[in-house]
Coordinates of C-alpha atoms in Angstrom, one line a residue:
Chain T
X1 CA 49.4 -111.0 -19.4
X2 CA 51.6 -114.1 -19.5
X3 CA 50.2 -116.5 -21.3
X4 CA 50.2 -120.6 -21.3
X5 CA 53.4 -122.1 -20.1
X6 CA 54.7 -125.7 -20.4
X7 CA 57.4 -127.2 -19.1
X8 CA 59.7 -129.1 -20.0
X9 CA 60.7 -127.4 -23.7
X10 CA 62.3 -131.0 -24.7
X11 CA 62.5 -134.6 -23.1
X12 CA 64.5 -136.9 -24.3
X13 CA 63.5 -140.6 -22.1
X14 CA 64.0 -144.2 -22.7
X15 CA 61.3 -146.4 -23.5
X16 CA 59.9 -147.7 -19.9
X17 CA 60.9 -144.6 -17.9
X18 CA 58.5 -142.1 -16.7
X19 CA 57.9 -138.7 -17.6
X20 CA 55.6 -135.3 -16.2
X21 CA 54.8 -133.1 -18.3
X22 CA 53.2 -129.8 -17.0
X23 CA 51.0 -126.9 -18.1
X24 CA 50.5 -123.7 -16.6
X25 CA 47.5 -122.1 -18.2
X26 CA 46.2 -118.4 -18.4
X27 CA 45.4 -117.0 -15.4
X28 CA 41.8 -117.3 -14.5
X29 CA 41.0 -119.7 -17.3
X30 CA 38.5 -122.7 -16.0
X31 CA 39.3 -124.9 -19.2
X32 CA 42.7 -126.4 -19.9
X33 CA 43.0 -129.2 -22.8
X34 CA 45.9 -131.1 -23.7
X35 CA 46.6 -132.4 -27.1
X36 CA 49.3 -133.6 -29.0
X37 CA 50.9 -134.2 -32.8
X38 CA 52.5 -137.4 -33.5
X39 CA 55.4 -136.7 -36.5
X40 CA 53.2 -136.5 -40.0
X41 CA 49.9 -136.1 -38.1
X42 CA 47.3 -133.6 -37.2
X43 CA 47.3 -132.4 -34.2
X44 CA 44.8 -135.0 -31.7
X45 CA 42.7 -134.0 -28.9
X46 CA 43.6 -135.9 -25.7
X47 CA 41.4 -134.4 -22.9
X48 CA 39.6 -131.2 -21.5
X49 CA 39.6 -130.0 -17.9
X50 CA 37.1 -127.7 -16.4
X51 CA 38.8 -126.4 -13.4
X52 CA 39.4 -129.5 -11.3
X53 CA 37.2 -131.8 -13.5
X54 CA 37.8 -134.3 -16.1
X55 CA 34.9 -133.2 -18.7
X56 CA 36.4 -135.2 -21.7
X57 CA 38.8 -137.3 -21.6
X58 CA 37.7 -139.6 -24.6
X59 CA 40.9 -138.7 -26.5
X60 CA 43.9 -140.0 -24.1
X61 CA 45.4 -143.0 -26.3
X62 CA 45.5 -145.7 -23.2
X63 CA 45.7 -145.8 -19.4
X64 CA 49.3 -145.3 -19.7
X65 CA 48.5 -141.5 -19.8
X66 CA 47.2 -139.8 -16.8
X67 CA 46.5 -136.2 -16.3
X68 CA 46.1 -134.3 -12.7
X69 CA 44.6 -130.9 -12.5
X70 CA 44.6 -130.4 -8.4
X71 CA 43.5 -127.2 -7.5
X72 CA 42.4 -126.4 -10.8
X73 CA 45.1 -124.7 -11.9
X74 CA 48.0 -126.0 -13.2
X75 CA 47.5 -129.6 -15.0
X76 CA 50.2 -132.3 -15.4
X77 CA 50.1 -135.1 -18.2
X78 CA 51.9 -138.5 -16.8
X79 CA 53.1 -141.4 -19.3
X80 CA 54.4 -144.1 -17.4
X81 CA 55.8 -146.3 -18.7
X82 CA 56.4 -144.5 -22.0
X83 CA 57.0 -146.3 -25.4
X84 CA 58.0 -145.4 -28.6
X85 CA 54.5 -144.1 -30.4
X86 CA 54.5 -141.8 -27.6
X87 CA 56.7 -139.7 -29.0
X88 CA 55.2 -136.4 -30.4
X89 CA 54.8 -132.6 -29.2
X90 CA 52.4 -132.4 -26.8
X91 CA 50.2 -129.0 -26.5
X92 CA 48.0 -127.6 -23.6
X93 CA 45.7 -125.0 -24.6
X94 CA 43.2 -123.0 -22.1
X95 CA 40.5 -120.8 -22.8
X96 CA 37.9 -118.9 -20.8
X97 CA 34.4 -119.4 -22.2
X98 CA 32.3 -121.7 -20.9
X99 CA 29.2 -123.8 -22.9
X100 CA 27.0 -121.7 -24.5
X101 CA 28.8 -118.8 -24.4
X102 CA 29.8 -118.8 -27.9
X103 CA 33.6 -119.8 -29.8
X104 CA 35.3 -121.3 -27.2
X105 CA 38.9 -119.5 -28.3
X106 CA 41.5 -121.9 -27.3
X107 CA 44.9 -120.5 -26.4
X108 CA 47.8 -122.9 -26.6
X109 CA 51.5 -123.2 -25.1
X110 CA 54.8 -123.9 -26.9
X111 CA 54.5 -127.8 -26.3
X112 CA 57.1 -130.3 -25.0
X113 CA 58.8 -132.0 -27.3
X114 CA 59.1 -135.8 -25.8
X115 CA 61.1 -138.1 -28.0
X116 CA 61.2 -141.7 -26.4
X117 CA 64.3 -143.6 -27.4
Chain E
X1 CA 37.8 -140.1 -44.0
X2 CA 39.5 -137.6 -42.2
X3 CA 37.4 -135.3 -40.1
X4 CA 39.0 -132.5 -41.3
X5 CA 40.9 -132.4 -44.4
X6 CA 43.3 -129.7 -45.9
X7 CA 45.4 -129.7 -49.1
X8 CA 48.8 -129.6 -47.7
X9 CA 50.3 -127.3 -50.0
X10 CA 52.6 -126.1 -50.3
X11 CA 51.3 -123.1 -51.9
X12 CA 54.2 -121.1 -53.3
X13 CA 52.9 -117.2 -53.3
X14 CA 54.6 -114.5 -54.7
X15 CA 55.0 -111.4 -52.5
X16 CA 52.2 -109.0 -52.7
X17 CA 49.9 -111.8 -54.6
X18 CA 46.5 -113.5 -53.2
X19 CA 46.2 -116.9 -52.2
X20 CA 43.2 -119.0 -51.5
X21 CA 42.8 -122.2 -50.3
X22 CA 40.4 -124.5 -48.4
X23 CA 39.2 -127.2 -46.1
X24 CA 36.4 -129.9 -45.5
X25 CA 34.6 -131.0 -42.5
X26 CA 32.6 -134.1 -42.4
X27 CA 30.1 -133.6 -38.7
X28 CA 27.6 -131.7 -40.1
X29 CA 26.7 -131.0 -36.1
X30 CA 30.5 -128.6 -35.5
X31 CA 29.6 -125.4 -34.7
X32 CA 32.7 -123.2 -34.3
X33 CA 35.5 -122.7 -36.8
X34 CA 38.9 -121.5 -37.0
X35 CA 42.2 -120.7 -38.7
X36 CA 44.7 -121.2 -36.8
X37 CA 48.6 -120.3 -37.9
X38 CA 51.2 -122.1 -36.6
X39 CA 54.8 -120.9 -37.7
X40 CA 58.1 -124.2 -38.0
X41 CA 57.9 -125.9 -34.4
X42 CA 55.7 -123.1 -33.0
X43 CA 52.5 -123.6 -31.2
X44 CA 49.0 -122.6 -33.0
X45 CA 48.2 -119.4 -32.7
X46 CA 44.3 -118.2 -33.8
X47 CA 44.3 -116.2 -36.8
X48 CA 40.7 -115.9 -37.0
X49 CA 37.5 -117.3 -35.7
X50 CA 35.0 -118.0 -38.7
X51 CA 31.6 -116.9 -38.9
X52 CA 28.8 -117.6 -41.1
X53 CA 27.9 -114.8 -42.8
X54 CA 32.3 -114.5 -43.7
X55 CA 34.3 -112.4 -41.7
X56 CA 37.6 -110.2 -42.7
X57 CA 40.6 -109.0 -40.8
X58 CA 42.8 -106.9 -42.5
X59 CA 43.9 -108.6 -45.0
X60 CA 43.0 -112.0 -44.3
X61 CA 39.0 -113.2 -45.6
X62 CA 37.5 -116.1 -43.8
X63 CA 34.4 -118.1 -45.4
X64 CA 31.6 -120.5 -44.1
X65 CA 29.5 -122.5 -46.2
X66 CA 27.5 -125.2 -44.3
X67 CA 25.5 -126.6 -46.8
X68 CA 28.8 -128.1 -48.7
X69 CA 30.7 -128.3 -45.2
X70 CA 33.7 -126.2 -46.1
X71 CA 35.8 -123.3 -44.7
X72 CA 38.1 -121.4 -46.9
X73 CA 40.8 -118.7 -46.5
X74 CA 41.5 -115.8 -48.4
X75 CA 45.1 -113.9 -47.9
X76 CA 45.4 -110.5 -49.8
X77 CA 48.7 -108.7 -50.4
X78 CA 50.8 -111.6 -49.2
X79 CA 53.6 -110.7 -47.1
X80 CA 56.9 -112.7 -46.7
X81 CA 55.7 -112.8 -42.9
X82 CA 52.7 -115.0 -44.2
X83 CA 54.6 -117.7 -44.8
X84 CA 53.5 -120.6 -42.5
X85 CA 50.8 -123.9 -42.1
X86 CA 47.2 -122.6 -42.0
X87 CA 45.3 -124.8 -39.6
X88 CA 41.7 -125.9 -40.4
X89 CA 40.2 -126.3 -36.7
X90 CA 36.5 -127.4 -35.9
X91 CA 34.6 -127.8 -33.1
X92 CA 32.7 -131.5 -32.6
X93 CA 29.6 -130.3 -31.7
X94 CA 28.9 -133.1 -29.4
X95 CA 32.0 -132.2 -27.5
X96 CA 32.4 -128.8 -26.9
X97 CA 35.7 -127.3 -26.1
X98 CA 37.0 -130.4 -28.5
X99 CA 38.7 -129.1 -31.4
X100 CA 39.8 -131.1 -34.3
X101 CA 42.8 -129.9 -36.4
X102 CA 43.2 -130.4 -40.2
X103 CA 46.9 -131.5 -41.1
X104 CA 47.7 -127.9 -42.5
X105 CA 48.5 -126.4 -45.6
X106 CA 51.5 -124.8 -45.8
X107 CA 52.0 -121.2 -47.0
X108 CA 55.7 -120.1 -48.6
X109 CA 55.7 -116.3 -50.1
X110 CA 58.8 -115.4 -51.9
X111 CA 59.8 -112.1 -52.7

């Protein structure tokens, strides 16, 4: 089973432009998150789809971001324009549980590295 | 205050030896736990969910305790292989499906 893509690997962008980023979670999985690690930081929360549906997006850092999940499947992650804080990895996880059905196991991609110059 | 917060090593382990380390949560409400492994500019990948009566997986020992708020991990027999940063995750339990990641602690096993 393949499991949670992203793409790009790297992006390299100069502060001002625009970049997508896109996940492409596991198969059949309703939940998709995105999150991302700023150099010498903890990995952050930035939001959580359930299929086609924002259910928390309380972690994106401005309304520079905006994430797309049409169709509910795969999810893109838009900064536009970007700056220079905005450069970090940036994860997408997906997982398959729903509420209440117990540890919501969250499987996550390889990240994009975006570095804004 | 962090929400989560792990010593960040690094813990240097000699080959075949046991290492032990911990981490803190402050909600009180989080409900799930997890170590999570993530290997040099690799993604996280879940080493073990945590449970409260302690849970074991080969050699790896996972611990709970609620009423102090911390999770530890145990690693038996260290292999070279184990070298990596341990993740502390939590779940908010306000927000589910909202982990929070400690910074890490990182794991080097020599021979």
């Amino acid at each position: 089973e393949a499991g949670v893509t992203q793409f790009p690997s790297h992006s390299v962008i100069e502060k001002g432009q625009t970049v997508t980023l896109r996940c492409d979670p596991i198969s059949g999985h309703d939940n998709l998150y995105w999150y991302r690690r700023v150099m010498g930081k903890e990995i952050k929360f930035l939001l959580h789809f359930v299929k086609e549906s924002k259910q928390d997006e309380s972690g994106m850092p401005n309304n520079r971001f905006l994430a797309e999940r049409t169709g509910g499947t795969y999810s893109t992650l838009k900064v536009q324009p970007a700056e220079l804080e905005d450069s970090g990895v940036y994860f997408c996880a997906s997982s398959q549980v729903g509420p209440g059905q117990g540890p919501d196991t969250q499987y996550f991609g390889p990240g994009t590295r975006l570095t804004v110059l | 205050r962090k929400e989560v917060e792990q010593d960040p090593g690094p813990f240097n382990v000699p080959e075949g030896a046991t290492v032990a380390f911990n981490c803190t949560y402050s909600n009180s409400a989080s409900q799930s736990f997890f170590w999570y492994r993530q290997d040099c500019r690799k993604e996280p990948k879940l080493l073990m969910s945590v449970y409260s009566s302690g849970n074991e997986d080969g050699r790896f020992t996972a611990q709970l305790n609620r009423a102090s708020q911390y999770i530890s991990l145990l690693i038996r027999d260290s292999k070279l292989s184990d070298s990596a940063t341990y993740l502390c995750v939590v779940n908010k339990g306000d927000s589910w499906g909202k982990l929070q990641f400690g910074a890490g602690t990182q794991v080097v096993v020599t021979p």
